[in-house]
């Protein structure tokens, strides 16, 4: 249902030997650019595109729906599919609105509705890291730090003349489809905390396995003119107090090209009161892991 961004999801399904792509479907009242992207994907795989969701269900016998629409439509499409008795896997985030997330959680039909898991949690390389932290192999955790910065090709902040119109968010995101940085596509502008926050938050939650007791967060618009004009963040700093005595500090954002050279930078620093850990690779987005102990610092760096 809708393949307008992040088409890695249906591509992954297509690559699995137990699944077969049957049809692309979407609502007929969507704008032209949505239909164009859906049709392009359907043509690539030699399957029909039906701009009528109920009709697609009637004409094609399928069991699983993948939702890769704009984030603001994730919940609506997923709940409708679940209500039709279908299994659903949807792209992140669940929604841009808490009310929509609550609606999905309240729906009995969504007991089979799953949000796609973080890809960096699934590869085998992530599991030794999880075991090393949760088993206490590195000792009792003290404050941990995670930095997650993307380089994106949006125009940086610049001088604005009186009367200059604001950058149109949807138009900018449609243009960004060519370089794959259109994760925030939609009518509703999305800040980096909404677009990318699931990754660092998921890393800490997956690695530590502990609950969050208190959150302090601040956001700012520091790098990109499109974010300034649409009043959404491109930089977020926050701190988790965990149910253990530990805490986690995060910095995430999307920098301009002039501000950072690498295409993606992510560093997780779990600190512990015990010496020794041979740091496993936790996922392709993690560039380095630094473990501190009472005797000093151990660091291992991985290529992207």
GROMACS .gro file of C-alpha atoms in nm, residues 6-230:
model
  225
    6UNK     CA    1   1.179   0.385   0.154
    7UNK     CA    2   1.094   0.117  -0.099
    8UNK     CA    3   1.355  -0.108   0.065
    9UNK     CA    4   1.062  -0.259   0.255
   10UNK     CA    5   0.874  -0.408  -0.044
   11UNK     CA    6   1.208  -0.484  -0.210
   12UNK     CA    7   1.307  -0.692   0.092
   13UNK     CA    8   0.977  -0.879   0.073
   14UNK     CA    9   1.029  -0.936  -0.300
   15UNK     CA   10   1.375  -1.081  -0.234
   16UNK     CA   11   1.244  -1.333   0.020
   17UNK     CA   12   1.186  -1.678  -0.134
   18UNK     CA   13   0.857  -1.728   0.052
   19UNK     CA   14   0.693  -1.410  -0.077
   20UNK     CA   15   0.576  -1.275  -0.409
   21UNK     CA   16   0.480  -0.918  -0.494
   22UNK     CA   17   0.129  -0.910  -0.639
   23UNK     CA   18   0.007  -0.551  -0.665
   24UNK     CA   19   0.072  -0.190  -0.565
   25UNK     CA   20  -0.236  -0.014  -0.427
   26UNK     CA   21  -0.318   0.331  -0.298
   27UNK     CA   22  -0.614   0.563  -0.257
   28UNK     CA   23  -0.736   0.721  -0.578
   29UNK     CA   24  -0.759   1.071  -0.431
   30UNK     CA   25  -0.383   1.100  -0.381
   31UNK     CA   26  -0.188   1.365  -0.578
   32UNK     CA   27  -0.017   1.286  -0.908
   33UNK     CA   28   0.333   1.249  -0.766
   34UNK     CA   29   0.210   0.965  -0.541
   35UNK     CA   30   0.053   0.779  -0.833
   36UNK     CA   31   0.365   0.834  -1.044
   37UNK     CA   32   0.594   0.677  -0.783
   38UNK     CA   33   0.356   0.388  -0.726
   39UNK     CA   34   0.330   0.323  -1.100
   40UNK     CA   35   0.708   0.339  -1.142
   41UNK     CA   36   0.761   0.073  -0.875
   42UNK     CA   37   0.485  -0.147  -1.018
   43UNK     CA   38   0.633  -0.122  -1.367
   44UNK     CA   39   0.977  -0.220  -1.239
   45UNK     CA   40   0.843  -0.544  -1.092
   46UNK     CA   41   0.590  -0.612  -1.366
   47UNK     CA   42   0.287  -0.598  -1.138
   48UNK     CA   43  -0.031  -0.388  -1.165
   49UNK     CA   44  -0.092  -0.061  -0.987
   50UNK     CA   45  -0.450  -0.020  -0.864
   51UNK     CA   46  -0.537   0.331  -0.736
   52UNK     CA   47  -0.825   0.187  -0.533
   53UNK     CA   48  -0.740  -0.004  -0.216
   54UNK     CA   49  -1.069  -0.198  -0.172
   55UNK     CA   50  -1.064  -0.293  -0.541
   56UNK     CA   51  -0.706  -0.419  -0.512
   57UNK     CA   52  -0.808  -0.644  -0.223
   58UNK     CA   53  -1.104  -0.779  -0.420
   59UNK     CA   54  -0.906  -0.850  -0.736
   60UNK     CA   55  -0.589  -0.990  -0.578
   61UNK     CA   56  -0.552  -1.255  -0.308
   62UNK     CA   57  -0.273  -1.131  -0.081
   63UNK     CA   58  -0.190  -1.193   0.286
   64UNK     CA   59   0.063  -0.923   0.374
   65UNK     CA   60   0.062  -0.548   0.322
   66UNK     CA   61   0.371  -0.328   0.329
   67UNK     CA   62   0.309   0.040   0.402
   68UNK     CA   63   0.569   0.281   0.263
   69UNK     CA   64   0.358   0.595   0.237
   70UNK     CA   65   0.419   0.940   0.378
   71UNK     CA   66   0.460   0.911   0.756
   72UNK     CA   67   0.139   1.101   0.821
   73UNK     CA   68  -0.055   0.820   0.646
   74UNK     CA   69   0.122   0.522   0.806
   75UNK     CA   70  -0.134   0.456   1.078
   76UNK     CA   71  -0.440   0.510   0.863
   77UNK     CA   72  -0.328   0.265   0.597
   78UNK     CA   73  -0.198   0.011   0.849
   79UNK     CA   74  -0.516   0.009   1.058
   80UNK     CA   75  -0.734  -0.023   0.748
   81UNK     CA   76  -0.528  -0.318   0.628
   82UNK     CA   77  -0.539  -0.485   0.969
   83UNK     CA   78  -0.916  -0.433   0.987
   84UNK     CA   79  -0.937  -0.616   0.654
   85UNK     CA   80  -0.768  -0.916   0.816
   86UNK     CA   81  -0.425  -0.862   0.664
   87UNK     CA   82  -0.082  -0.884   0.818
   88UNK     CA   83   0.095  -0.548   0.804
   89UNK     CA   84   0.452  -0.429   0.815
   90UNK     CA   85   0.489  -0.053   0.806
   91UNK     CA   86   0.780   0.181   0.766
   92UNK     CA   87   0.886   0.401   1.056
   93UNK     CA   88   0.770   0.613   1.229
   94UNK     CA   89   0.436   0.472   1.337
   95UNK     CA   90   0.292   0.820   1.292
   96UNK     CA   91   0.369   1.189   1.329
   97UNK     CA   92   0.081   1.219   1.578
   98UNK     CA   93   0.038   1.050   1.915
   99UNK     CA   94  -0.338   1.037   1.862
  100UNK     CA   95  -0.285   0.818   1.555
  101UNK     CA   96  -0.045   0.590   1.742
  102UNK     CA   97  -0.301   0.552   2.021
  103UNK     CA   98  -0.570   0.467   1.766
  104UNK     CA   99  -0.351   0.196   1.618
  105UNK     CA  100  -0.270   0.051   1.959
  106UNK     CA  101  -0.637   0.046   2.061
  107UNK     CA  102  -0.744  -0.139   1.748
  108UNK     CA  103  -0.791  -0.508   1.815
  109UNK     CA  104  -0.717  -0.578   1.452
  110UNK     CA  105  -0.364  -0.442   1.493
  111UNK     CA  106  -0.261  -0.732   1.712
  112UNK     CA  107  -0.100  -0.856   1.391
  113UNK     CA  108   0.020  -0.510   1.290
  114UNK     CA  109   0.396  -0.473   1.320
  115UNK     CA  110   0.611  -0.168   1.265
  116UNK     CA  111   0.925  -0.263   1.075
  117UNK     CA  112   1.212  -0.328   1.319
  118UNK     CA  113   1.535  -0.134   1.302
  119UNK     CA  114   1.752  -0.300   1.042
  120UNK     CA  115   2.063  -0.257   1.257
  121UNK     CA  116   1.909  -0.466   1.534
  122UNK     CA  117   1.853  -0.772   1.320
  123UNK     CA  118   2.195  -0.867   1.173
  124UNK     CA  119   2.386  -1.126   1.376
  125UNK     CA  120   2.659  -0.871   1.444
  126UNK     CA  121   2.430  -0.676   1.675
  127UNK     CA  122   2.358  -0.966   1.907
  128UNK     CA  123   2.704  -1.001   2.071
  129UNK     CA  124   2.691  -0.633   2.159
  130UNK     CA  125   2.352  -0.675   2.318
  131UNK     CA  126   2.469  -0.978   2.518
  132UNK     CA  127   2.787  -0.801   2.623
  133UNK     CA  128   2.595  -0.510   2.772
  134UNK     CA  129   2.297  -0.694   2.921
  135UNK     CA  130   2.500  -0.980   3.071
  136UNK     CA  131   2.721  -0.740   3.262
  137UNK     CA  132   3.032  -0.845   3.071
  138UNK     CA  133   3.143  -0.483   3.051
  139UNK     CA  134   3.035  -0.413   3.407
  140UNK     CA  135   2.772  -0.183   3.550
  141UNK     CA  136   2.675   0.084   3.301
  142UNK     CA  137   2.750   0.444   3.381
  143UNK     CA  138   2.636   0.734   3.157
  144UNK     CA  139   2.634   0.634   2.789
  145UNK     CA  140   2.653   0.864   2.490
  146UNK     CA  141   2.526   0.821   2.136
  147UNK     CA  142   2.585   1.061   1.847
  148UNK     CA  143   2.386   1.012   1.529
  149UNK     CA  144   2.445   1.270   1.255
  150UNK     CA  145   2.341   1.247   0.890
  151UNK     CA  146   2.483   1.460   0.613
  152UNK     CA  147   2.193   1.565   0.393
  153UNK     CA  148   2.196   1.765   0.075
  154UNK     CA  149   1.937   2.018   0.177
  155UNK     CA  150   2.043   2.377   0.135
  156UNK     CA  151   2.212   2.522   0.440
  157UNK     CA  152   2.085   2.826   0.622
  158UNK     CA  153   2.157   3.141   0.430
  159UNK     CA  154   2.068   3.508   0.415
  160UNK     CA  155   1.701   3.573   0.346
  161UNK     CA  156   1.567   3.879   0.173
  162UNK     CA  157   1.246   4.051   0.282
  163UNK     CA  158   0.956   3.894   0.100
  164UNK     CA  159   1.138   3.570   0.016
  165UNK     CA  160   0.882   3.287   0.023
  166UNK     CA  161   0.948   2.999   0.261
  167UNK     CA  162   1.076   2.675   0.114
  168UNK     CA  163   0.786   2.442   0.042
  169UNK     CA  164   0.847   2.129   0.247
  170UNK     CA  165   0.670   1.883   0.018
  171UNK     CA  166   0.831   2.019  -0.298
  172UNK     CA  167   1.175   2.002  -0.136
  173UNK     CA  168   1.121   1.643  -0.025
  174UNK     CA  169   0.995   1.539  -0.368
  175UNK     CA  170   1.318   1.677  -0.516
  176UNK     CA  171   1.518   1.486  -0.253
  177UNK     CA  172   1.384   1.151  -0.376
  178UNK     CA  173   1.670   1.134  -0.627
  179UNK     CA  174   1.930   1.109  -0.349
  180UNK     CA  175   1.719   0.906  -0.108
  181UNK     CA  176   1.688   1.174   0.160
  182UNK     CA  177   1.311   1.207   0.140
  183UNK     CA  178   1.231   1.018   0.461
  184UNK     CA  179   1.033   1.319   0.583
  185UNK     CA  180   0.817   1.343   0.272
  186UNK     CA  181   0.460   1.457   0.321
  187UNK     CA  182   0.245   1.764   0.364
  188UNK     CA  183   0.335   1.781   0.732
  189UNK     CA  184   0.694   1.894   0.787
  190UNK     CA  185   0.898   1.657   1.004
  191UNK     CA  186   1.202   1.733   1.215
  192UNK     CA  187   1.500   1.501   1.244
  193UNK     CA  188   1.383   1.376   1.581
  194UNK     CA  189   1.070   1.241   1.411
  195UNK     CA  190   1.252   1.113   1.103
  196UNK     CA  191   1.568   0.961   1.252
  197UNK     CA  192   1.510   0.953   1.628
  198UNK     CA  193   1.399   0.590   1.623
  199UNK     CA  194   1.755   0.480   1.538
  200UNK     CA  195   1.956   0.612   1.836
  201UNK     CA  196   1.664   0.557   2.072
  202UNK     CA  197   1.633   0.203   1.943
  203UNK     CA  198   2.005   0.135   1.977
  204UNK     CA  199   2.013   0.227   2.345
  205UNK     CA  200   1.689   0.047   2.423
  206UNK     CA  201   1.799  -0.267   2.236
  207UNK     CA  202   2.149  -0.276   2.381
  208UNK     CA  203   2.063  -0.204   2.745
  209UNK     CA  204   1.719  -0.364   2.773
  210UNK     CA  205   1.623  -0.125   3.052
  211UNK     CA  206   1.325   0.108   3.079
  212UNK     CA  207   1.330   0.486   3.068
  213UNK     CA  208   1.232   0.667   3.386
  214UNK     CA  209   1.270   1.032   3.288
  215UNK     CA  210   1.343   1.229   2.971
  216UNK     CA  211   1.489   1.576   2.917
  217UNK     CA  212   1.507   1.699   2.559
  218UNK     CA  213   1.572   2.012   2.357
  219UNK     CA  214   1.553   2.070   1.984
  220UNK     CA  215   1.686   2.343   1.758
  221UNK     CA  216   1.704   2.440   1.394
  222UNK     CA  217   2.071   2.489   1.321
  223UNK     CA  218   2.165   2.367   0.973
  224UNK     CA  219   1.897   2.378   0.704
  225UNK     CA  220   1.688   2.661   0.561
  226UNK     CA  221   1.396   2.429   0.480
  227UNK     CA  222   1.374   2.334   0.847
  228UNK     CA  223   1.392   2.698   0.953
  229UNK     CA  224   1.115   2.798   0.714
  230UNK     CA  225   0.891   2.512   0.826
   0.00000   0.00000   0.00000
